Short mmCIF file of C-alpha atoms in Angstrom, two decimals:
data_model
loop_
_atom_site.label_atom_id
_atom_site.label_comp_id
_atom_site.label_asym_id
_atom_site.label_seq_id
_atom_site.Cartn_x
_atom_site.Cartn_y
_atom_site.Cartn_z
CA MET A 19 12.43 -8.58 -6.18
CA ALA A 20 12.46 -5.38 -5.09
CA TYR A 21 9.95 -4.36 -6.95
CA PHE A 22 6.84 -6.88 -5.44
CA SER A 23 9.16 -6.53 -1.96
CA ILE A 24 6.94 -3.47 -1.03
CA PHE A 25 3.10 -4.89 -1.98
CA PRO A 26 2.36 -6.25 0.86
CA TYR A 27 2.54 -2.96 3.27
CA VAL A 28 2.86 0.41 0.81
CA ALA A 29 -1.00 0.21 1.20
CA LEU A 30 -0.17 -0.23 5.02
CA MET A 31 2.86 2.70 4.84
CA VAL A 32 0.80 4.91 3.25
CA GLU A 33 -2.05 4.69 5.70
CA HIS A 34 0.66 4.68 8.58
CA ASP A 35 1.57 8.14 7.09
CA GLY A 36 -1.69 9.60 8.94
CA SER A 37 -2.05 12.52 6.11
CA SER A 38 -4.22 10.40 4.11
CA ARG A 39 -8.35 9.63 4.29
CA ALA A 40 -8.64 6.05 3.37
CA THR A 41 -10.28 7.02 0.10
CA ASP A 42 -7.16 7.99 -1.08
CA ILE A 43 -4.19 5.04 -0.37
CA GLY A 44 -5.37 3.81 -3.94
CA VAL A 45 -4.46 6.97 -5.84
CA PHE A 46 -1.13 7.26 -3.16
CA VAL A 47 -0.66 3.25 -4.03
CA GLY A 48 -0.70 3.68 -8.05
CA PHE A 49 0.68 7.12 -7.97
CA PHE A 50 4.06 5.04 -6.73
CA GLU A 51 4.14 2.44 -9.11
CA ALA A 52 3.16 4.45 -11.78
CA LEU A 53 6.09 6.80 -11.41
CA PHE A 54 8.51 3.29 -10.98
CA LEU A 55 7.30 2.54 -14.90
CA VAL A 56 7.10 5.50 -16.04
CA ALA A 57 10.98 6.16 -15.11
CA GLN A 58 12.28 3.08 -15.98
CA ALA A 59 10.93 3.25 -19.47
CA LEU A 60 12.16 6.11 -20.40
CA THR A 61 15.54 5.21 -19.20
CA SER A 62 15.38 1.96 -20.88
CA ILE A 63 17.03 2.89 -24.00
CA PHE A 64 20.06 4.96 -22.34
CA TRP A 65 20.65 1.82 -20.10
CA GLY A 66 20.64 -0.50 -23.35
CA THR A 67 22.74 1.32 -25.18
CA MET A 68 25.40 1.72 -21.96
CA ALA A 69 25.76 -1.31 -21.82
CA ASP A 70 26.03 -1.98 -25.91
CA ARG A 71 29.46 0.73 -24.96
CA PHE A 72 30.69 -0.26 -21.14
CA GLY A 73 29.45 -3.70 -20.97
CA GLY A 74 26.02 -5.53 -19.70
CA LYS A 75 27.83 -6.84 -16.64
CA THR A 76 28.83 -2.72 -16.13
CA ILE A 77 25.65 -1.25 -16.07
CA VAL A 78 24.42 -5.04 -14.01
CA ILE A 79 25.92 -4.16 -11.10
CA PHE A 80 25.06 -0.64 -11.39
CA SER A 81 21.79 -1.12 -11.26
CA LEU A 82 21.71 -3.43 -8.60
CA LEU A 83 23.79 -1.34 -6.34
CA GLY A 84 21.25 1.49 -7.40
CA THR A 85 18.19 -0.80 -6.41
CA ALA A 86 20.09 -1.95 -2.91
CA ILE A 87 20.07 2.25 -2.01
CA SER A 88 16.88 2.96 -3.17
CA SER A 89 15.51 -0.63 -1.21
CA LEU A 90 17.07 0.96 1.64
CA ILE A 91 15.79 4.81 1.74
CA PHE A 92 12.21 3.57 0.74
CA GLY A 93 11.95 1.85 4.31
CA PHE A 94 13.21 4.57 6.43
CA THR A 95 10.84 7.37 4.43
CA SER A 96 8.48 9.27 6.67
CA SER A 97 5.59 11.30 3.54
CA HIS A 98 4.20 10.83 0.26
CA TRP A 99 6.90 12.61 -1.27
CA GLN A 100 8.91 10.89 0.38
CA MET A 101 7.32 7.83 -1.10
CA ALA A 102 7.14 9.27 -4.53
CA LEU A 103 11.33 10.51 -5.02
CA CYS A 104 12.41 6.95 -3.88
CA ARG A 105 10.18 5.32 -6.27
CA CYS A 106 11.17 7.28 -8.82
CA PHE A 107 14.73 6.52 -8.34
CA MET A 108 14.23 2.93 -8.26
CA GLY A 109 12.59 2.84 -11.57
CA THR A 110 15.32 5.31 -13.00
CA VAL A 111 18.50 2.59 -12.24
CA SER A 112 16.08 -0.67 -12.90
CA GLY A 113 18.31 -0.97 -16.12
CA GLY A 114 19.26 -4.69 -15.32
CA ASP A 115 16.25 -5.82 -16.49
CA VAL A 116 16.27 -4.50 -20.63
CA VAL A 117 19.94 -5.16 -20.16
CA ILE A 118 19.60 -8.96 -19.03
CA ARG A 119 17.72 -9.28 -22.02
CA ALA A 120 20.13 -8.08 -23.96
CA MET A 121 21.89 -9.99 -23.10
CA ILE A 122 20.17 -13.43 -23.41
CA GLY A 123 19.16 -12.01 -27.39
CA LYS A 124 23.62 -11.59 -27.44
CA GLN A 125 23.64 -15.15 -26.84
CA CYS A 126 20.70 -16.95 -28.63
CA MET A 127 21.16 -18.33 -32.14
CA THR A 128 18.00 -19.88 -32.92
CA GLU A 129 14.86 -19.98 -31.51
CA THR A 130 14.34 -22.67 -29.53
CA ASP A 131 17.53 -21.15 -27.94
CA ALA A 132 15.77 -17.78 -27.06
CA THR A 133 12.23 -19.38 -26.30
CA ARG A 134 14.84 -21.62 -23.52
CA GLY A 135 16.64 -18.14 -22.60
CA PHE A 136 13.39 -16.23 -22.12
CA SER A 137 11.51 -18.64 -20.53
CA LEU A 138 13.89 -19.23 -17.64
CA PHE A 139 14.90 -15.18 -17.62
CA SER A 140 10.87 -14.91 -16.08
CA PHE A 141 10.73 -18.19 -14.30
CA ALA A 142 13.28 -16.26 -12.11
CA GLY A 143 11.80 -12.93 -12.31
CA ASN A 144 8.22 -15.38 -10.61
CA ILE A 145 10.46 -16.43 -8.27
CA GLY A 146 12.01 -13.39 -6.78
CA MET A 147 8.31 -11.94 -7.23
CA ALA A 148 7.36 -14.92 -4.78
CA SER A 149 10.49 -13.77 -2.33
CA GLY A 150 10.26 -10.38 -2.46
CA LEU A 151 6.33 -10.73 -1.44
CA ILE A 152 7.15 -13.10 1.43
CA ILE A 153 9.90 -10.72 2.46
CA GLY A 154 7.87 -8.27 2.60
CA HIS A 155 4.89 -9.68 4.11
CA ALA A 156 6.64 -11.63 7.17
CA LEU A 157 9.29 -8.33 7.50
CA VAL A 158 6.35 -6.24 8.38
CA SER A 159 3.46 -8.46 9.88
CA HIS A 160 6.27 -9.51 12.55
CA ILE A 161 7.76 -6.42 13.28
CA SER A 162 7.05 -6.85 17.42
CA GLN A 163 8.96 -10.25 17.19
CA TYR A 164 12.14 -8.76 15.14
CA SER A 165 12.08 -5.87 17.43
CA THR A 166 12.19 -8.00 20.75
CA ILE A 167 15.06 -9.81 19.44
CA LEU A 168 17.43 -7.09 17.78
CA LYS A 169 16.56 -5.37 21.07
CA THR A 170 15.94 -2.55 18.99
CA VAL A 171 12.46 -1.29 20.05
CA SER A 172 12.30 2.55 19.83
CA PHE A 173 13.76 2.10 16.00
CA LEU A 174 11.53 0.00 14.63
CA GLU A 175 8.41 1.67 15.83
CA LYS A 176 10.15 4.73 14.66
CA HIS A 177 10.94 2.88 11.31
CA PRO A 178 8.49 -0.16 10.87
CA PHE A 179 9.13 -0.62 7.38
CA CYS A 180 13.01 -0.37 7.24
CA LEU A 181 13.26 -4.02 7.94
CA PRO A 182 12.21 -4.95 4.31
CA GLY A 183 14.06 -2.21 2.63
CA ILE A 184 17.26 -3.62 4.29
CA THR A 185 17.23 -6.89 3.77
CA ILE A 186 16.03 -6.08 -0.04
CA GLY A 187 18.87 -3.45 -0.18
CA ALA A 188 21.34 -6.12 1.23
CA MET A 189 20.50 -9.08 -0.91
CA SER A 190 21.34 -6.43 -4.12
CA ALA A 191 24.06 -5.59 -3.18
CA THR A 192 25.56 -8.92 -2.54
CA CYS A 193 24.81 -10.16 -5.79
CA ALA A 194 26.52 -7.08 -7.10
CA ILE A 195 29.47 -8.38 -5.45
CA VAL A 196 28.62 -12.17 -7.26
CA ILE A 197 28.94 -10.54 -10.31
CA THR A 198 31.67 -8.48 -10.08
CA LEU A 199 34.09 -10.90 -8.87
CA PHE A 200 32.48 -14.12 -11.22
CA GLY A 201 29.83 -12.30 -13.78
CA GLU A 202 31.06 -12.05 -17.53
CA ASP A 203 29.70 -10.18 -20.19
CA ALA A 204 27.84 -11.49 -22.99
CA GLN A 205 29.57 -11.51 -25.94
CA GLN A 206 27.31 -11.52 -29.59
CA MET A 207 27.82 -13.70 -32.18
CA VAL A 208 28.30 -13.33 -35.57
CA ASN A 209 28.00 -16.33 -38.02
CA GLY A 210 29.55 -18.66 -35.29
CA VAL A 211 31.92 -15.93 -34.51
CA VAL A 212 32.71 -13.75 -31.37
CA ASP A 213 31.97 -10.32 -32.40
CA ASP A 214 34.13 -8.35 -29.86
CA THR A 215 34.10 -4.76 -31.79
CA PRO A 216 33.21 -1.63 -29.17
CA SER A 217 30.63 0.14 -30.27
CA THR A 218 30.89 3.65 -32.27
CA ASN A 219 27.25 4.59 -31.87
CA SER A 220 26.52 8.18 -30.57
CA LEU A 221 24.82 7.65 -26.94
CA LEU A 222 21.68 7.46 -27.89
CA PRO A 223 20.05 6.49 -30.94
CA THR A 224 18.59 8.76 -33.22
CA TRP A 225 14.63 8.82 -33.95
CA ALA A 226 16.11 7.65 -37.93
CA PHE A 227 17.38 5.06 -36.33
CA LEU A 228 14.55 3.59 -34.70
CA CYS A 229 12.06 4.79 -37.33
CA GLN A 230 13.63 2.13 -39.50
CA LEU A 231 14.11 -0.60 -36.95
CA ILE A 232 10.54 -0.10 -36.27
CA GLU A 233 9.18 -0.30 -39.88
CA SER A 234 11.48 -3.24 -40.23
CA ARG A 235 9.70 -6.48 -41.47
CA GLY A 236 8.05 -8.47 -38.36
CA VAL A 237 9.04 -5.47 -36.26
CA GLY A 238 6.22 -2.79 -36.28
CA ASN A 239 3.11 -5.05 -34.90
CA THR A 240 5.37 -5.75 -31.42
CA PRO A 241 6.02 -2.96 -29.73
CA SER A 242 2.29 -2.14 -29.79
CA SER A 243 1.21 -5.55 -28.82
CA PHE A 244 4.35 -4.77 -26.18
CA ILE A 245 2.78 -1.91 -24.18
CA ASN A 246 -0.72 -3.13 -25.00
CA ILE A 247 -0.16 -6.28 -23.09
CA SER A 248 2.23 -4.25 -20.33
CA LEU A 249 -0.18 -1.27 -19.70
CA LEU A 250 -2.87 -4.45 -18.42
CA GLY A 251 -0.51 -6.45 -16.97
CA SER A 252 0.71 -3.55 -14.76
CA ALA A 253 -2.78 -2.25 -14.26
CA PHE A 254 -3.65 -5.22 -13.29
CA THR A 255 -1.07 -5.33 -10.42
CA ALA A 256 -2.12 -2.38 -9.04
CA VAL A 257 -6.17 -2.76 -9.22
CA ALA A 258 -5.82 -6.53 -7.19
CA THR A 259 -3.08 -4.02 -4.86
CA LEU A 260 -5.66 -1.94 -4.24
CA ALA A 261 -9.26 -4.66 -4.43
CA LEU A 262 -7.59 -6.81 -2.20
CA TYR A 263 -6.60 -4.25 0.55
CA THR A 264 -9.43 -1.53 0.14
CA ASP A 265 -12.42 -2.75 2.90
CA ILE A 266 -15.04 -4.33 1.40
CA SER A 267 -18.34 -1.83 2.03
CA GLN A 268 -16.37 0.35 -0.34
CA GLY A 269 -16.00 -2.63 -3.16
CA GLY A 270 -12.55 -4.35 -2.19
CA LEU A 271 -12.20 -7.58 -0.50
CA GLU A 272 -10.29 -6.81 2.80
CA PHE A 273 -8.24 -9.27 2.81
CA PRO A 274 -4.79 -9.31 5.57
CA GLY A 275 -1.35 -8.61 4.66
CA HIS A 276 -1.15 -12.81 4.69
CA GLU A 277 -3.52 -13.54 1.99
CA ILE A 278 -2.77 -10.21 -0.06
CA THR A 279 1.14 -12.25 -0.13
CA LEU A 280 -0.52 -15.38 -0.85
CA TYR A 281 -2.83 -14.48 -3.04
CA MET A 282 0.79 -12.98 -5.21
CA ILE A 283 2.37 -15.43 -4.92
CA CYS A 284 -0.27 -18.33 -6.14
CA GLN A 285 -0.61 -15.77 -8.91
CA GLY A 286 3.08 -16.49 -9.47
CA ALA A 287 3.03 -19.96 -9.42
CA PHE A 288 0.74 -19.99 -12.68
CA ALA A 289 2.77 -17.90 -14.31
CA ALA A 290 5.35 -20.68 -14.11
CA CYS A 291 3.42 -22.98 -15.25
CA TRP A 292 2.19 -21.60 -17.83
CA LEU A 293 5.47 -20.80 -18.78
CA PHE A 294 6.64 -24.44 -19.05
CA PHE A 295 3.67 -26.36 -19.35
CA ILE A 296 0.89 -24.59 -20.92
CA TYR A 297 2.26 -21.83 -23.54
CA PRO A 298 4.43 -24.44 -25.60
CA ALA A 299 0.95 -27.00 -26.13
CA LEU A 300 -0.26 -23.70 -27.15
CA TYR A 301 2.36 -22.35 -29.29
CA ARG A 302 2.87 -25.42 -31.29
CA ARG A 303 -1.41 -25.26 -31.70
CA PHE A 304 -1.82 -21.52 -32.77
CA GLY A 305 1.19 -20.50 -32.57
CA THR A 306 2.98 -16.72 -30.49
CA GLN A 307 0.71 -13.98 -32.74
CA ASN A 308 -2.74 -15.82 -32.01
CA ILE A 309 -1.58 -15.39 -28.56
CA ILE A 310 -1.24 -12.38 -28.50
CA SER A 311 -4.03 -11.32 -30.21
CA SER A 312 -6.16 -12.93 -28.40
CA SER A 313 -4.80 -12.56 -24.56
CA PRO A 314 -5.76 -8.83 -24.05
CA ALA A 315 -9.38 -10.21 -24.41
CA LEU A 316 -8.95 -12.41 -21.14
CA PHE A 317 -7.75 -8.97 -19.00
CA PRO A 318 -11.87 -7.33 -19.20
CA PHE A 319 -13.02 -11.18 -17.12
CA PHE A 320 -9.66 -10.00 -14.54
CA PHE A 321 -10.72 -6.95 -13.94
CA LEU A 322 -13.75 -7.68 -13.29
CA SER A 323 -13.98 -10.54 -11.20
CA PHE A 324 -12.38 -8.65 -7.83
CA SER A 325 -15.90 -6.42 -8.32
CA ILE A 326 -18.04 -10.13 -9.02
CA MET A 327 -15.66 -11.07 -5.74
CA ASN A 328 -16.73 -7.89 -4.03
CA ALA A 329 -20.89 -8.57 -5.01
CA PHE A 330 -20.40 -12.23 -3.53
CA VAL A 331 -19.01 -11.10 0.08
CA ARG A 332 -21.14 -8.34 0.47
CA PRO A 333 -23.79 -10.42 1.54
CA GLY A 334 -22.03 -12.89 3.39
CA SER A 335 -22.17 -15.95 0.57
CA GLU A 336 -18.94 -17.70 2.11
CA ALA A 337 -18.90 -20.52 0.12
CA GLY A 338 -19.92 -18.10 -3.31
CA PHE A 339 -16.95 -16.10 -2.53
CA PHE A 340 -14.12 -18.52 -1.89
CA ILE A 341 -15.33 -21.10 -4.86
CA PHE A 342 -14.51 -17.48 -6.98
CA ARG A 343 -11.74 -16.57 -5.25
CA LEU A 344 -9.81 -20.09 -5.95
CA ARG A 345 -10.96 -19.82 -9.70
CA GLN A 346 -9.75 -16.41 -9.60
CA SER A 347 -6.18 -17.61 -8.20
CA THR A 348 -6.45 -20.27 -10.51
CA LEU A 349 -7.03 -17.92 -13.77
CA ALA A 350 -4.16 -14.62 -13.36
CA CYS A 351 -1.99 -15.17 -15.38
CA LYS A 352 -1.43 -12.22 -16.35
CA ARG A 353 2.36 -12.55 -17.49
CA TYR A 354 2.39 -12.61 -21.45
CA ARG A 355 5.99 -11.30 -22.11
CA PRO A 356 7.73 -14.46 -22.59
CA VAL A 357 5.05 -14.77 -25.44
CA LEU A 358 6.59 -11.18 -27.16
CA GLU A 359 10.45 -11.85 -26.23
CA SER A 360 10.29 -15.38 -28.45
CA LEU A 361 8.65 -13.84 -31.17
CA VAL A 362 11.13 -10.82 -30.62
CA CYS A 363 14.43 -13.36 -30.55
CA SER A 364 13.11 -14.61 -33.43
CA MET A 365 12.90 -11.95 -35.84
CA GLU A 366 15.64 -11.13 -38.50
CA SER A 367 16.29 -8.03 -36.41
CA GLN A 368 16.18 -9.54 -32.70
CA LYS A 369 19.56 -8.20 -31.80
CA ARG A 370 19.13 -4.47 -32.50
CA LEU A 371 15.37 -4.24 -30.87
CA LEU A 372 16.58 -6.11 -27.52
CA VAL A 373 18.86 -3.06 -26.88
CA PHE A 374 15.99 -0.61 -26.44
CA TYR A 375 12.80 -2.56 -26.06
CA GLU A 376 11.32 -3.09 -22.18
#
């Protein structure tokens, strides 16, 4: 939710700074999101190991509090370097994702359990994505109404993008409190018995251990496939945000804020349908490995589709433009992580692999 909540207005936020040319907005937007993802990737192993040592519940609470703080601060940033630092900090403390994956893996005793668990996890992620987009758009596009209701006209005029950050921060803090009061740590099962032996490993796994893990049977191809699809998926998200916002004359589609939000919500809705209706049928027919191998072939079409839509709309062919946009929204199934997660959980080394993979 926190990651996607800025998408409806981050380009406006960069433009509001006043020091950027219109052609540079996409560069800054992509840079901010790259910082988040790089920081998240560099700290995933660390947070996974901390969860193994101190408990997943503790790390998830810490991650939620960090997300609350970074979301709150981001809404009050007023320069590019402040936005960059804030997104980098949010990526650094976003260890809850990999920890929750590990906690699900500890509870999965069979491949069926793993498939259901990670499908529900990804479905919840899609709900969070849609909620974040709606919150980000609603609280920024109607800022004048909220300033009148809250009687804080001057404050909101000075910080027009603070309301989404405040809302997401409050929700993250509330989740941290709920988990503190009612959450329980996942217990790893060994031969049907709870293994509560405390970890005696070092703070970080050695390179020898990681190399040995990657060389294990059935593991070697999974990280490379995951990196490939994650790269393509993240790039598609960044390109989509830029293409939807950019002027038609500069190669974009010039969507208003509410259409950008609606587009991404439809994308998330289709991803949920993929998880529960399409993927199970494809899995029974082709198997996970074949799906993973063929899925990257779809991305060139997704990337080219924005240029094709721009070509449709340039000469004023509105009918062709809307037909193609409907087709693109229907085909925007960019989330293949559940497929990889199900594959990972079917391996002999699933418990150790889930500690570090993101």
